[in-house]
Short mmCIF file of C-alpha atoms and ligand atoms in Angstrom, two decimals:
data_model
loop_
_atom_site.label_atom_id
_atom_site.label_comp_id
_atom_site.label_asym_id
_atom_site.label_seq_id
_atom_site.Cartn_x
_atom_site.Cartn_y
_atom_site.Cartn_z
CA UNK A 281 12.37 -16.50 -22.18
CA UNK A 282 13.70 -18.45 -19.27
CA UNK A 283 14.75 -22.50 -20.53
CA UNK A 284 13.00 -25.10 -17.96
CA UNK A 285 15.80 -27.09 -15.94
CA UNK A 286 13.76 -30.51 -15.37
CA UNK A 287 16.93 -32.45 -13.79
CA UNK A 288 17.58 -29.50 -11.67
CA UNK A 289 13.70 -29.17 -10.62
CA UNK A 290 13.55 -33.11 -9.36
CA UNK A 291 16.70 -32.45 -7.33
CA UNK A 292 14.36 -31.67 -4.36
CA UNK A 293 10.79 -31.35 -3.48
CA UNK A 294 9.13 -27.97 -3.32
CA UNK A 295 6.63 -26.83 -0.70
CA UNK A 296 4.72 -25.49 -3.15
CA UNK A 297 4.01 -25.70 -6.72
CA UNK A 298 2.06 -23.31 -9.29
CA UNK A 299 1.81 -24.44 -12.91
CA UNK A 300 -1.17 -23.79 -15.99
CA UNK A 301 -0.99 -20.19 -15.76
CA UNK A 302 0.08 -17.13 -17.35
CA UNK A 303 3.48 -15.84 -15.36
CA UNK A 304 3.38 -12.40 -15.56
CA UNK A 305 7.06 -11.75 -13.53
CA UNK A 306 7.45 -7.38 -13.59
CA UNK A 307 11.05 -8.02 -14.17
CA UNK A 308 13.25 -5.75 -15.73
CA UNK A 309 12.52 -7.67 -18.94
CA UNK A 310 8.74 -7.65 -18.66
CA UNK A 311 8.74 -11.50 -19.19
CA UNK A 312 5.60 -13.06 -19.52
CA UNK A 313 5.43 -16.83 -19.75
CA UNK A 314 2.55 -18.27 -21.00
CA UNK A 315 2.52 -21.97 -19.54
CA UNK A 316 4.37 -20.85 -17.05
CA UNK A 317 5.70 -22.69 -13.62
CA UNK A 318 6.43 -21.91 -10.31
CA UNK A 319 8.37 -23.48 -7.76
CA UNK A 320 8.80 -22.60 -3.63
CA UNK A 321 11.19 -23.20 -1.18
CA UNK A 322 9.79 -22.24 2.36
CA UNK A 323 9.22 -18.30 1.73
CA UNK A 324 11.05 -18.18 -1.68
CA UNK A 325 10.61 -18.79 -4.93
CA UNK A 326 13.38 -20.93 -6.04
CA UNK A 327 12.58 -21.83 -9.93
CA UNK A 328 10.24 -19.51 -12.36
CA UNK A 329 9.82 -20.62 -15.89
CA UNK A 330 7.79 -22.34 -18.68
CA UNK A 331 6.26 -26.06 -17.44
CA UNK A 332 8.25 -28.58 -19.43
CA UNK A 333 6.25 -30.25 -22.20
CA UNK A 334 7.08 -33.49 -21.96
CA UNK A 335 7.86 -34.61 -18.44
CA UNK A 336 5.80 -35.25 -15.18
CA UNK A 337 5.43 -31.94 -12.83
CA UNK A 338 8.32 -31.92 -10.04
CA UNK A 339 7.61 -33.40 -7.12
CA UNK A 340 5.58 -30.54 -4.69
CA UNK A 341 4.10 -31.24 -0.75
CA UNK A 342 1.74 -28.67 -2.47
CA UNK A 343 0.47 -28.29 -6.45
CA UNK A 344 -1.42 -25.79 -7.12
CA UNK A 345 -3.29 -25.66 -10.85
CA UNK A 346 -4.03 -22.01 -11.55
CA UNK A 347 -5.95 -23.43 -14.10
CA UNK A 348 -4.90 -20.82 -17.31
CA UNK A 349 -5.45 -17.79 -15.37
CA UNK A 350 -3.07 -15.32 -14.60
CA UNK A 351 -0.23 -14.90 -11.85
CA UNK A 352 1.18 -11.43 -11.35
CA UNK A 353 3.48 -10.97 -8.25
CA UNK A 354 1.37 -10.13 -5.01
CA UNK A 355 0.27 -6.33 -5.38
CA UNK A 356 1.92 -3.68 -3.15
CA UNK A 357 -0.27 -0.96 -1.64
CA UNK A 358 2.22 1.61 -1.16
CA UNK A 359 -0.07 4.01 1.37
CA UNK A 360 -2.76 3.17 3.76
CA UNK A 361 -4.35 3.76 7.10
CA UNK A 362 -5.31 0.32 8.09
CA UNK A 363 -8.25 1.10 10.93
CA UNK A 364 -9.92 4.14 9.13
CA UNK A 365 -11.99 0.97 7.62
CA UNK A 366 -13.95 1.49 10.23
CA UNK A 367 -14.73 4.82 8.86
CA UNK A 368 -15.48 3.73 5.09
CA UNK A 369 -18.67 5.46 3.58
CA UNK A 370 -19.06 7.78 6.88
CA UNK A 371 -18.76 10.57 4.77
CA UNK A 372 -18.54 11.27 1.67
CA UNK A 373 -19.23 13.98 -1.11
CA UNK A 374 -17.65 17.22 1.01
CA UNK A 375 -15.72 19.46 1.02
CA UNK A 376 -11.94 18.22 2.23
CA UNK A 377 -12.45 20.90 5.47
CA UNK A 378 -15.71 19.67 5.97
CA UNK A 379 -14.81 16.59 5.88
CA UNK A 380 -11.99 16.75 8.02
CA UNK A 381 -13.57 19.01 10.55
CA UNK A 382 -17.04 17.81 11.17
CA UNK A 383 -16.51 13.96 10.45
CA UNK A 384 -13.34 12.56 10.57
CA UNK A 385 -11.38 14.49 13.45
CA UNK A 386 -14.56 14.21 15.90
CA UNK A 387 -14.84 10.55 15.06
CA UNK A 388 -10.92 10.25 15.54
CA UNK A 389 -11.19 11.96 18.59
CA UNK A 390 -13.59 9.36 19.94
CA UNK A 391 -13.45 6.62 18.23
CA UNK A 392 -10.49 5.04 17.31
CA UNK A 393 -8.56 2.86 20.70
CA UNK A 394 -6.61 0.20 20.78
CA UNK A 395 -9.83 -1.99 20.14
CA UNK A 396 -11.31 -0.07 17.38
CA UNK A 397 -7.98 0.03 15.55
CA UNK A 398 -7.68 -3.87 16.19
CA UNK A 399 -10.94 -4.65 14.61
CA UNK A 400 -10.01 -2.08 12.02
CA UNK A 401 -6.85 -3.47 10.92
CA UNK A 402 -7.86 -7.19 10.64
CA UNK A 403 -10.53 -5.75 8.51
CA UNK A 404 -8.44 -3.91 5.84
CA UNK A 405 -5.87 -6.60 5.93
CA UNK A 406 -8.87 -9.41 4.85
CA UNK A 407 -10.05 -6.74 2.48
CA UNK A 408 -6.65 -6.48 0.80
CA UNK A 409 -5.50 -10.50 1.16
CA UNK A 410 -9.23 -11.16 -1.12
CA UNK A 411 -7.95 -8.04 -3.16
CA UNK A 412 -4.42 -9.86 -4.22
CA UNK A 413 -2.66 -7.45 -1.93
CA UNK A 414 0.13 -9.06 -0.26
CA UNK A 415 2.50 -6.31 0.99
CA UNK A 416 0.85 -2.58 2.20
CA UNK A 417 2.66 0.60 3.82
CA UNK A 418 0.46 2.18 6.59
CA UNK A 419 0.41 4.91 8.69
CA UNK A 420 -1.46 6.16 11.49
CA UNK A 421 -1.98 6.22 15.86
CA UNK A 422 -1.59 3.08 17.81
CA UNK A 423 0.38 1.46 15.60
CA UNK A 424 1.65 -1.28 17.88
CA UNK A 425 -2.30 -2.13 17.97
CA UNK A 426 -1.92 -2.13 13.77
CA UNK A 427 1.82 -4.38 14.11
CA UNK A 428 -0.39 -6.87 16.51
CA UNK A 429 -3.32 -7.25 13.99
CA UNK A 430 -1.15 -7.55 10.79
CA UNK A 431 0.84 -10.07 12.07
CA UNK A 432 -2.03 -12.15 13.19
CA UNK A 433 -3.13 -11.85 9.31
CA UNK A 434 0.20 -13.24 7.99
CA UNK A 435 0.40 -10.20 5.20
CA UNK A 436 3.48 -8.18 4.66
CA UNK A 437 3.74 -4.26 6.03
CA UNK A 438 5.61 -1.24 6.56
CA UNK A 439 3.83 0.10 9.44
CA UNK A 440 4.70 3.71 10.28
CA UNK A 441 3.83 5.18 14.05
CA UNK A 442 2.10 8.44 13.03
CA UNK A 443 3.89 12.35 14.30
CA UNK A 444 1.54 14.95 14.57
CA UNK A 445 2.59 18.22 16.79
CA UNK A 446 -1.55 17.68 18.43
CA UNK A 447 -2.96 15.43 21.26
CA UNK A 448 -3.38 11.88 19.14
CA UNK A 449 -4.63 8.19 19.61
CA UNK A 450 -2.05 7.05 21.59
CA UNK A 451 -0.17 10.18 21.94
CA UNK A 452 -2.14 12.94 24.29
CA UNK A 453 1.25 14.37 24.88
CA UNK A 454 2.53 15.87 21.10
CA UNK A 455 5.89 16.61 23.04
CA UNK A 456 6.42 13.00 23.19
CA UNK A 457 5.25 12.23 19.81
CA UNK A 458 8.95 11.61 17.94
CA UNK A 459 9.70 9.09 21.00
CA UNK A 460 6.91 7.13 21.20
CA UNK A 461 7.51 6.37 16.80
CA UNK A 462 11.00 5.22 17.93
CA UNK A 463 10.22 3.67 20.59
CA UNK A 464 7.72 1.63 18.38
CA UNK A 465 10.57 0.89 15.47
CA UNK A 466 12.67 -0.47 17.92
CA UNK A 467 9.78 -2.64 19.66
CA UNK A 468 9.20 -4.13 15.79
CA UNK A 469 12.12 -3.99 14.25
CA UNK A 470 13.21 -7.76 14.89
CA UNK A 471 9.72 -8.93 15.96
CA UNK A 472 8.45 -10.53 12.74
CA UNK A 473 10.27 -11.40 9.01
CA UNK A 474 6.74 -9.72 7.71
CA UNK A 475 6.50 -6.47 9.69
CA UNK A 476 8.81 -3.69 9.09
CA UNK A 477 8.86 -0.46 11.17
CA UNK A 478 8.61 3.34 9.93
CA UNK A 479 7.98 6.70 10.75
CA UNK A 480 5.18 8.56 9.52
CA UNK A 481 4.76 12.52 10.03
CA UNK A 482 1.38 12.99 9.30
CA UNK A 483 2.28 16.70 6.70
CA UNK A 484 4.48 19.20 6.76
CA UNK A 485 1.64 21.61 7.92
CA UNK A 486 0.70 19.54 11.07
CA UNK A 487 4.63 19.01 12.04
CA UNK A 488 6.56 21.74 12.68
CA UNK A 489 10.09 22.24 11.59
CA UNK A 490 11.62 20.69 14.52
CA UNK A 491 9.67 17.89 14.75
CA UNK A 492 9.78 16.98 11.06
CA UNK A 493 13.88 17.10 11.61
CA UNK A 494 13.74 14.93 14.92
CA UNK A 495 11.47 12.56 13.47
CA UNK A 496 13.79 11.87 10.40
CA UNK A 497 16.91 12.19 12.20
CA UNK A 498 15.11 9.11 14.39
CA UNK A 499 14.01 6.94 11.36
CA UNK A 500 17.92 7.57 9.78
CA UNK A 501 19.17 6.42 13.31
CA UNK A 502 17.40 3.47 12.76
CA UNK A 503 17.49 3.17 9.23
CA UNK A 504 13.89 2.98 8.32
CA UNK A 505 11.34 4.28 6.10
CA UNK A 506 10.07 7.86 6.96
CA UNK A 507 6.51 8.66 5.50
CA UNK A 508 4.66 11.83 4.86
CA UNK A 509 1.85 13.28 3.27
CA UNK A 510 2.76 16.19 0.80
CA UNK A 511 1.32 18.37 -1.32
CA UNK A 512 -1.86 17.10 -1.16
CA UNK A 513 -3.78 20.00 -1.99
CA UNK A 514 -3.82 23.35 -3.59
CA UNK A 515 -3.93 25.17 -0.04
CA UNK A 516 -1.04 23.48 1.49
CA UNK A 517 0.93 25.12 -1.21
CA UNK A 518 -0.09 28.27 -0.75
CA UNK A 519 -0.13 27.86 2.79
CA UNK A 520 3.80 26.97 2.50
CA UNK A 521 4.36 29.73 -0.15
CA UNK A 522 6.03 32.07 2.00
CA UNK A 523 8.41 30.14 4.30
CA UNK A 524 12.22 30.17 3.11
CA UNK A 525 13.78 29.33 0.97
CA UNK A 526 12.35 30.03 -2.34
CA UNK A 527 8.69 29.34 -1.34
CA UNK A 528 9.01 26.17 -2.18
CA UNK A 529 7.31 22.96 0.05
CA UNK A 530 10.28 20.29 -0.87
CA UNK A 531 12.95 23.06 -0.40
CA UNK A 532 12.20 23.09 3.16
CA UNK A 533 12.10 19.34 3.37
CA UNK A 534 15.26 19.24 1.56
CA UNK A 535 16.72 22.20 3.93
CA UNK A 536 15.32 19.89 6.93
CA UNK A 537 17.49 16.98 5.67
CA UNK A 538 13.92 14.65 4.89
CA UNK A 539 14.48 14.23 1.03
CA UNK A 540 16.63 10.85 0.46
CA UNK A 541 16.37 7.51 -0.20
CA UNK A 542 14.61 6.52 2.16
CA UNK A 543 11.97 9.19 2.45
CA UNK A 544 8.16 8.11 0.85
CA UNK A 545 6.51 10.82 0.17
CA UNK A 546 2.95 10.61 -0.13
CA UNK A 547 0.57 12.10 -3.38
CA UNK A 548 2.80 15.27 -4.75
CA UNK A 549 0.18 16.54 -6.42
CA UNK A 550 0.83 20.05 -6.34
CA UNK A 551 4.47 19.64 -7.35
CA UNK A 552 6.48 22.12 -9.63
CA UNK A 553 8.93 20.99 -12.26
CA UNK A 554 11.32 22.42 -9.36
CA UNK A 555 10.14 19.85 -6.96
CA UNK A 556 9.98 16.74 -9.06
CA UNK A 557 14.06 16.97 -9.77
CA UNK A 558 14.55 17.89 -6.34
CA UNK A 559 12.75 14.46 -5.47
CA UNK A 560 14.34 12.67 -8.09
CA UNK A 561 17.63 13.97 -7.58
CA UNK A 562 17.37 13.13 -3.61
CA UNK A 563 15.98 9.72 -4.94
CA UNK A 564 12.54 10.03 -2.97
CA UNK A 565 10.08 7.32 -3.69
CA UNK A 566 6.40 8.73 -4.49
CA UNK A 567 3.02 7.22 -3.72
CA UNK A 568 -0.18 8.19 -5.58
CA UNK A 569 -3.30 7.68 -4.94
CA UNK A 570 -5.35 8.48 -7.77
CA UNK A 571 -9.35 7.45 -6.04
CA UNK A 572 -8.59 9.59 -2.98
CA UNK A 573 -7.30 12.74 -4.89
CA UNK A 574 -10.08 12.37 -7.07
CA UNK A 575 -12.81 12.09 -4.49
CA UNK A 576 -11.55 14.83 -2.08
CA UNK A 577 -11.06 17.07 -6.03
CA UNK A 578 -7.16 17.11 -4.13
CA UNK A 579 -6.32 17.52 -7.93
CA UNK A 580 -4.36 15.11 -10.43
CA UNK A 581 -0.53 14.58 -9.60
CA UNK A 582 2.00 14.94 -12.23
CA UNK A 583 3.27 11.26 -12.63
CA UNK A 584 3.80 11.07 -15.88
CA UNK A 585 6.59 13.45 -14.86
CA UNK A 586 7.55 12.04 -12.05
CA UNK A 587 7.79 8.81 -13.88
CA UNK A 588 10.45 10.67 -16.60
CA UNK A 589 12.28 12.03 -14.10
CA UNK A 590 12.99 8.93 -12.50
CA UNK A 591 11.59 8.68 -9.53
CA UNK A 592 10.09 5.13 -8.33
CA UNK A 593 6.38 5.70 -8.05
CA UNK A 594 4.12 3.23 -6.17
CA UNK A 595 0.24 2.92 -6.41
CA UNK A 596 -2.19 3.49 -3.08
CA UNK A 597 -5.72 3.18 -2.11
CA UNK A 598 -4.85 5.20 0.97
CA UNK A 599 -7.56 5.36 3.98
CA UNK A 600 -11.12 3.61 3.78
CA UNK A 601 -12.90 6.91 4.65
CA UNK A 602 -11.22 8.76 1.69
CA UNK A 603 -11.13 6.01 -1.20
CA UNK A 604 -13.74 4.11 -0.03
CA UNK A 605 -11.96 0.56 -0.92
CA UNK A 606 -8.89 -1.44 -0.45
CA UNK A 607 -8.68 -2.44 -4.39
CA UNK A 608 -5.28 -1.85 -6.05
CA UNK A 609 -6.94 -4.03 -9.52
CA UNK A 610 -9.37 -1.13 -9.51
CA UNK A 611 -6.71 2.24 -8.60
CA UNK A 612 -4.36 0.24 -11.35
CA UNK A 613 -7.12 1.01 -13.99
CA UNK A 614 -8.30 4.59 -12.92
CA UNK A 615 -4.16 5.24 -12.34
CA UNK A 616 -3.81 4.81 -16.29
CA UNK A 617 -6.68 5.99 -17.13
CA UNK A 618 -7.11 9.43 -15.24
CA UNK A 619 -3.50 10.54 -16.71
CA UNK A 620 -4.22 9.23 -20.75
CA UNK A 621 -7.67 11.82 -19.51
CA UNK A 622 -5.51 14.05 -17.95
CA UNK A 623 -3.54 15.26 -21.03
CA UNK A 624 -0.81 12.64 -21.95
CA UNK A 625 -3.02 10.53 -24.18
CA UNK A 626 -3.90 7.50 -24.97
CA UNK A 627 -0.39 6.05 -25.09
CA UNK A 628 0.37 7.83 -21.61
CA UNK A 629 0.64 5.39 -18.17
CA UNK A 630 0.43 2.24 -20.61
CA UNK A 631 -0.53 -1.13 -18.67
CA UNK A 632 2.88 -2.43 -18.31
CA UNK A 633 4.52 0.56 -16.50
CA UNK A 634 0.85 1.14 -14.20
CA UNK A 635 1.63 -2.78 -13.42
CA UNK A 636 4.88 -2.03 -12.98
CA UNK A 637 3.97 1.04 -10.04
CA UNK A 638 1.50 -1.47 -8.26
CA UNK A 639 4.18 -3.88 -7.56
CA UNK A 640 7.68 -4.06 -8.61
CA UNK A 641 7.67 0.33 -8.21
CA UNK A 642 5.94 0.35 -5.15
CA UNK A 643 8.16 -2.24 -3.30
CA UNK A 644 11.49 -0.14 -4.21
CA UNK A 645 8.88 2.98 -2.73
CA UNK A 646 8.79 1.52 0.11
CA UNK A 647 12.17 0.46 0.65
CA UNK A 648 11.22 -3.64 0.18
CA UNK A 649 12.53 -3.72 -3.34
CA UNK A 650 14.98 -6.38 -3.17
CA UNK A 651 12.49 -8.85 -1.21
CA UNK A 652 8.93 -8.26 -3.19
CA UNK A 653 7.23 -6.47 -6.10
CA UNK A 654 8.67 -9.01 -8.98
CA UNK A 655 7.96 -12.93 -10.08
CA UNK A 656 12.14 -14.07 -10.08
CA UNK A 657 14.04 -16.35 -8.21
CA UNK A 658 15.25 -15.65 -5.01
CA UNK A 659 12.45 -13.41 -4.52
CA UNK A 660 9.47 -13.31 -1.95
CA UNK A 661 7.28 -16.00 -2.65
CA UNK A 662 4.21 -13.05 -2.65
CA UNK A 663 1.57 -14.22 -5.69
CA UNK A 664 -1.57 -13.72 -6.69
CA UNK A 665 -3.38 -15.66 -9.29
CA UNK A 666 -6.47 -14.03 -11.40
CA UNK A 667 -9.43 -16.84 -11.93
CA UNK A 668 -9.68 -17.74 -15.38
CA UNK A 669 -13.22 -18.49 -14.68
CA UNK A 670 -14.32 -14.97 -14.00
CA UNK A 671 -15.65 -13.42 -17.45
CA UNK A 672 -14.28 -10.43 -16.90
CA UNK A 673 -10.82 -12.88 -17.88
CA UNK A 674 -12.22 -13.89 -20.73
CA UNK A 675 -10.39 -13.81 -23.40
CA UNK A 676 -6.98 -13.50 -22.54
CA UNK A 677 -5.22 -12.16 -25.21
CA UNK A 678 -2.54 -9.56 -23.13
CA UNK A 679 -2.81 -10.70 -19.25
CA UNK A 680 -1.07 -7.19 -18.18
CA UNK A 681 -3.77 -5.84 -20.19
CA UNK A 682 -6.35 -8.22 -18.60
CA UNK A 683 -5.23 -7.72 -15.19
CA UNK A 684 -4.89 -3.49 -15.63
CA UNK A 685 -7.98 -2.61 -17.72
CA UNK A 686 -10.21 -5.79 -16.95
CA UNK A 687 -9.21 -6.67 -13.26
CA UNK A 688 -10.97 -6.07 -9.76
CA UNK A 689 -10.63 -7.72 -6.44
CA UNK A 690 -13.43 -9.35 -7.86
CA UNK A 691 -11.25 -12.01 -9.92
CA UNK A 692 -8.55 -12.53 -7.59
CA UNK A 693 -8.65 -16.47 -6.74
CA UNK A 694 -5.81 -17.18 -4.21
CA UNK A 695 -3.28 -15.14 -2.59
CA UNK A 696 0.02 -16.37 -1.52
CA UNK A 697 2.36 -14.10 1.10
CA UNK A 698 6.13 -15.26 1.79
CA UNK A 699 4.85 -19.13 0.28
CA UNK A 700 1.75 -19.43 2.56
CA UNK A 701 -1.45 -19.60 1.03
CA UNK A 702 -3.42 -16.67 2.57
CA UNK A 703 -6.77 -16.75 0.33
CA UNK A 704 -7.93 -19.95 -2.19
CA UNK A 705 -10.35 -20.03 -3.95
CA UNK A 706 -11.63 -16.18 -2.53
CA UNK A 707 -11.89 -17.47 0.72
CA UNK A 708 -9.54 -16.34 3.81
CA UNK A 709 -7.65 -19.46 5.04
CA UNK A 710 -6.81 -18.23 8.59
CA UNK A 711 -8.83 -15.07 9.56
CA UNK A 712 -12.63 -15.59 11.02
CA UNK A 713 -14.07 -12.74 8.52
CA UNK A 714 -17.48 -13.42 9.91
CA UNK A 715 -16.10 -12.62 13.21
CA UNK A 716 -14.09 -9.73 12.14
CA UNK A 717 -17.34 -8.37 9.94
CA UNK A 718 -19.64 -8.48 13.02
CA UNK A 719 -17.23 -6.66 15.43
CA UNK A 720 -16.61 -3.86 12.91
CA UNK A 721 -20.11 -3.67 12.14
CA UNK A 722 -20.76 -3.12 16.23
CA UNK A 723 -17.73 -0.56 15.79
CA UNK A 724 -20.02 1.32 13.21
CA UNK A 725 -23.07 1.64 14.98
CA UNK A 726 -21.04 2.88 18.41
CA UNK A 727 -20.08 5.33 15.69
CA UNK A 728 -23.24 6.47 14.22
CA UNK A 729 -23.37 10.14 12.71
CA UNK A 730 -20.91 11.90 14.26
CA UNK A 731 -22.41 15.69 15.00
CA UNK A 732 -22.13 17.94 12.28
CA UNK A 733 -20.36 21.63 12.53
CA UNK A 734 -19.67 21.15 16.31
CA UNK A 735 -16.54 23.43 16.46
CA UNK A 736 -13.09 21.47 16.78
CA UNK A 737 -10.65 22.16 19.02
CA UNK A 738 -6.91 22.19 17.59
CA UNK A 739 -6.18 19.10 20.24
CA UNK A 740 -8.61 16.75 19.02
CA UNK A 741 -6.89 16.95 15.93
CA UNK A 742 -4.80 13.85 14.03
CA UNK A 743 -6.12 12.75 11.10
CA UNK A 744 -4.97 11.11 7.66
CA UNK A 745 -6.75 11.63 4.61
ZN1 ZN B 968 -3.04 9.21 3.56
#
């Protein structure tokens, strides 16, 4: 337990103040202070640690009361496709070929511009802010359109310029695709404290060898994140099987030089024993997504595994048209439950660590680890408090229980990204959601049905899933 420092507090004022609340920090300690007390410094938080009993709060420009609910540190989505919101509940219930084929690569084809992916972007990002989601990782076409939105929102990204060796959004030429995603890091890297750049290759079955190669040799030039979709499914293993060496996926990512550090890669549910100390041993961050492997029946990833071996694992919704929600409360719960289901147990994925994955874990994932993910000084002021009100927080007996097994987006009250308050009291300070509601709805109706088993030509593909 951290000791209070009252002379040290009323040396200077803070810009903001959060006090009455359950500090839940996802430091390597697991601390949890019960009257606990925050204190910010511009976009930092500068003091964390039980309100002193006997003397007058330090002096704040802001104070807020969380009122004996909870504050975890802001949630980290660690994979996303920002504008496929507009393609939430399109369709659902298929087959992931179907799906792909007849709905989502059609409507891609058509659909997504620099406008619909504007409109789509401001959407997820309000959806997320509500949802206690500070900091996400995305990846898709027109990024630069996705960097423009997210900054207007004020949340915190890694936002990756999707590769794809087909015509894309963006891209009609796929010889130019590696350029164009470094031409985009280099456009963001300085732009804004909030937005950092990546490269995203959609899968090593849409990239070939040489462009999964020159797209990593381009984010290592730059020294950003470099994304991509894995393992996914059953068929892109077998699919893979027989290209050198040993038949094995991660082998030829390793052989490609993409396995390090600073490599994401995204679900792994197919991996071997093989390829989970390959990843660790290269020191690969993992995201699952437990709601979209579920709902395409990709199959359940191995993270209790990956977990042992190591490896940091982060928690994501990933797109609106394959999850159908932005809601990491809700992928926390189904992430402990589905692998307790799965055959560790009921002691497997316990609250703490599944906490753990949807912030502290996913920040390292995405290479933000030392700015985000935990409650401790010096840190990202990135918080979101639960509402003690709700009665789904009522009682409070464990709040990493209450906030894993009892939490939605339903109970966040106020969000807070880099010490500006982004929601209070559920409502979105800066963004016009009205607004943003009624242009998406206009997107969806342009939309429609898209037509079903029209045959689709290899360059109209460039989807994420
Ligand atoms: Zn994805």
């Amino acid at each position: 337990m951290m000791a209070p420092d009252p002379i040290r507090l009323s040396l200077r004022m803070y810009d903001l103040l959060i006090h009455n609340a359950w500090m839940v920090t996802v430091n390597a300690q697991g601390d949890v202070i019960p009257d606990g007390m925050i204190g910010i410094h511009g976009d930092v938080i500068a003091h964390i640690g039980p309100t002193p009993p006997d003397a007058p709060l330090p002096a704040a420009r802001e104070t807020i009361d969380a009122g004996q609910g909870i504050v975890l540190p802001g949630l980290v989505n660690a994979h996303t496709h920002l504008p496929m919101t507009v393609f939430r509940g399109m369709a659902d219930d298929l087959p992931l070929q179907a799906w792909l084929t007849d709905h989502i690569f059609p409507a891609e084809a058509t659909h997504i511009t620099p406008d619909t992916v504007h409109w789509g972007t401001l959407l997820g990002c309000a959806e997320m802010l509500l949802a206690g989601i500070t900091t996400c990782c995305d990846g898709y076409f027109l990024e630069d359109a996705v960097a423009l939105a997210v900054a207007m929102t004020g949340m915190r990204a890694v936002l990756g310029q999707g590769v794809i060796d087909f015509p894309a959004p963006g891209v009609p030429d796929p010889a130019e695709n590696v350029q164009t995603a470094a031409a985009f890091v280099r456009q963001w890297k300085h732009r804004s404290p909030l937005i950092t750049p990546s490269i995203f290759c959609h899968s090593p079955y849409t990239c070939s060898d040489k462009t999964l190669a020159h797209a990593k040799a381009a984010a290592a030039d730059e020294g950003v994140l470099f994304q991509i979709h894995v393992a996914e499914t059953r068929e892109e293993i077998t699919a893979d099987g027989g290209r050198p060496p040993n038949g094995s996926l991660t082998a030829r990512l390793a052989q490609l030089g993409l396995l390090d550090a600073d490599t994401l890669l995204v679900h792994g549910v197919w991996f071997s024993p093989t390829d989970i100390e390959r990843v660790a041993q290269n020191g690969c961050g993992i995201a699952h997504c437990p709601e979209s492997n579920m709902k395409l029946a990709a199959g359940i990833a191995p993270v209790p595994a990956f977990l042992q071996a190591g490896i940091p694992v982060g928690i994501g919704s990933d797109g609106c048209a394959s999850n159908n929600n932005q809601d990491l409360l809700r992928e926390m719960d189904m992430a402990a439950k589905l692998h307790k289901v799965a055959g560790g147990g009921p002691t497997a994925m316990p609250a703490p660590q599944v906490l753990a994955m949807a912030t502290r874990d996913g920040a390292r994932a995405i290479g933000l680890g030392d700015h985000t993910g935990t409650i401790e000084k010096g840190k990202q002021a990135d918080l979101v408090i639960l509402d003690s009100t709700h009665p789904a927080m009522c009682p409070i007996y464990n709040p990493v229980s209450q906030a894993v097994y009892a939490g939605s987006g339903d109970v966040v009250r106020d969000t807070i990204v880099a010490g500006r308050v982004r929601v209070r009291n559920r409502t979105l300070v800066d963004s016009p959601i009205d607004g943003i509601m009624k242009q998406v709805r206009a997107i969806g109706r342009a939309i429609g049905k898209p037509p079903i088993h029209r045959p689709i030509a290899d360059t109209e593909k460039g989807s994420c899933s």
